[in-house]
Amino acid sequence: MSPEDKIQQKFDQMDGVSECYKCKGSGEIAISVTTAKYLFPGPVPEDARGVAAATCYICKGIGYVGGDE
């Protein structure tokens, strides 16, 4: 079983958990390189200009919120 499958299996078993509203479950967000403000949920394309990938600060890169937090 792949690591992604294990995470999905754990997610399915948790009660009261929902997909992170900021990163939409990816664990990554796009931020502006000039202002460092949130732009859109990740993942960020490698050829994107003016944006950088960052770990989601809401879910801390897990992709979901609620449950055991």
mmCIF file of C-alpha atoms in Angstrom:
data_model
loop_
_atom_site.group_PDB
_atom_site.id
_atom_site.type_symbol
_atom_site.label_atom_id
_atom_site.label_comp_id
_atom_site.label_asym_id
_atom_site.label_seq_id
_atom_site.Cartn_x
_atom_site.Cartn_y
_atom_site.Cartn_z
ATOM 1 C CA MET A 1 0.000 0.000 0.000
ATOM 2 C CA SER A 2 1.379 3.394 -0.999
ATOM 3 C CA PRO A 3 1.819 6.194 1.565
ATOM 4 C CA GLU A 4 -1.002 8.131 -0.122
ATOM 5 C CA ASP A 5 -3.330 5.129 0.239
ATOM 6 C CA LYS A 6 -2.451 4.841 3.935
ATOM 7 C CA ILE A 7 -3.241 8.514 4.480
ATOM 8 C CA GLN A 8 -6.543 8.167 2.609
ATOM 9 C CA GLN A 9 -7.421 5.085 4.650
ATOM 10 C CA LYS A 10 -6.717 6.950 7.908
ATOM 11 C CA PHE A 11 -8.759 9.931 6.666
ATOM 12 C CA ASP A 12 -11.701 7.657 5.865
ATOM 13 C CA GLN A 13 -11.619 6.226 9.406
ATOM 14 C CA MET A 14 -11.556 9.587 11.212
ATOM 15 C CA ASP A 15 -14.806 11.129 12.386
ATOM 16 C CA GLY A 16 -15.392 14.854 12.050
ATOM 17 C CA VAL A 17 -12.565 15.423 9.570
ATOM 18 C CA SER A 18 -12.934 17.562 6.478
ATOM 19 C CA GLU A 19 -10.719 18.609 3.613
ATOM 20 C CA CYS A 20 -8.721 21.757 4.369
ATOM 21 C CA TYR A 21 -10.482 24.797 2.915
ATOM 22 C CA LYS A 22 -7.241 26.664 2.204
ATOM 23 C CA CYS A 23 -5.229 24.022 0.282
ATOM 24 C CA LYS A 24 -8.212 21.905 -0.861
ATOM 25 C CA GLY A 25 -6.554 18.744 0.479
ATOM 26 C CA SER A 26 -3.172 19.101 -1.236
ATOM 27 C CA GLY A 27 -1.245 20.319 1.828
ATOM 28 C CA GLU A 28 0.354 23.014 -0.316
ATOM 29 C CA ILE A 29 -0.586 26.586 -1.199
ATOM 30 C CA ALA A 30 0.697 29.163 -3.665
ATOM 31 C CA ILE A 31 2.014 32.424 -2.298
ATOM 32 C CA SER A 32 3.150 35.584 -4.055
ATOM 33 C CA VAL A 33 6.923 35.967 -4.167
ATOM 34 C CA THR A 34 6.628 39.743 -3.789
ATOM 35 C CA THR A 35 4.024 40.030 -1.024
ATOM 36 C CA ALA A 36 4.091 36.508 0.527
ATOM 37 C CA LYS A 37 0.273 36.546 0.530
ATOM 38 C CA TYR A 38 -1.907 33.523 -0.182
ATOM 39 C CA LEU A 39 -2.934 33.240 -3.834
ATOM 40 C CA PHE A 40 -4.542 29.836 -4.459
ATOM 41 C CA PRO A 41 -4.496 26.197 -3.346
ATOM 42 C CA GLY A 42 -1.622 24.025 -4.575
ATOM 43 C CA PRO A 43 0.090 22.200 -5.975
ATOM 44 C CA VAL A 44 1.960 24.969 -7.753
ATOM 45 C CA PRO A 45 3.127 24.324 -11.350
ATOM 46 C CA GLU A 46 6.912 24.412 -11.759
ATOM 47 C CA ASP A 47 6.727 26.984 -14.556
ATOM 48 C CA ALA A 48 4.491 29.416 -12.646
ATOM 49 C CA ARG A 49 5.899 32.940 -12.465
ATOM 50 C CA GLY A 50 5.662 35.171 -9.433
ATOM 51 C CA VAL A 51 4.459 32.411 -7.119
ATOM 52 C CA ALA A 52 6.115 29.940 -4.790
ATOM 53 C CA ALA A 53 4.911 26.756 -3.121
ATOM 54 C CA ALA A 54 4.470 26.761 0.646
ATOM 55 C CA THR A 55 3.144 24.315 3.214
ATOM 56 C CA CYS A 56 -0.436 25.120 4.120
ATOM 57 C CA TYR A 57 -0.515 26.987 7.432
ATOM 58 C CA ILE A 58 -4.059 25.858 8.291
ATOM 59 C CA CYS A 59 -3.591 22.076 8.101
ATOM 60 C CA LYS A 60 0.233 22.130 8.375
ATOM 61 C CA GLY A 61 0.598 20.122 5.166
ATOM 62 C CA ILE A 62 -1.717 17.257 6.114
ATOM 63 C CA GLY A 63 -4.555 18.254 3.787
ATOM 64 C CA TYR A 64 -7.416 17.937 6.260
ATOM 65 C CA VAL A 65 -8.683 19.661 9.402
ATOM 66 C CA GLY A 66 -10.772 18.628 12.369
ATOM 67 C CA GLY A 67 -10.987 15.301 14.167
ATOM 68 C CA ASP A 68 -8.006 14.795 16.506
ATOM 69 C CA GLU A 69 -6.704 18.378 16.392
#
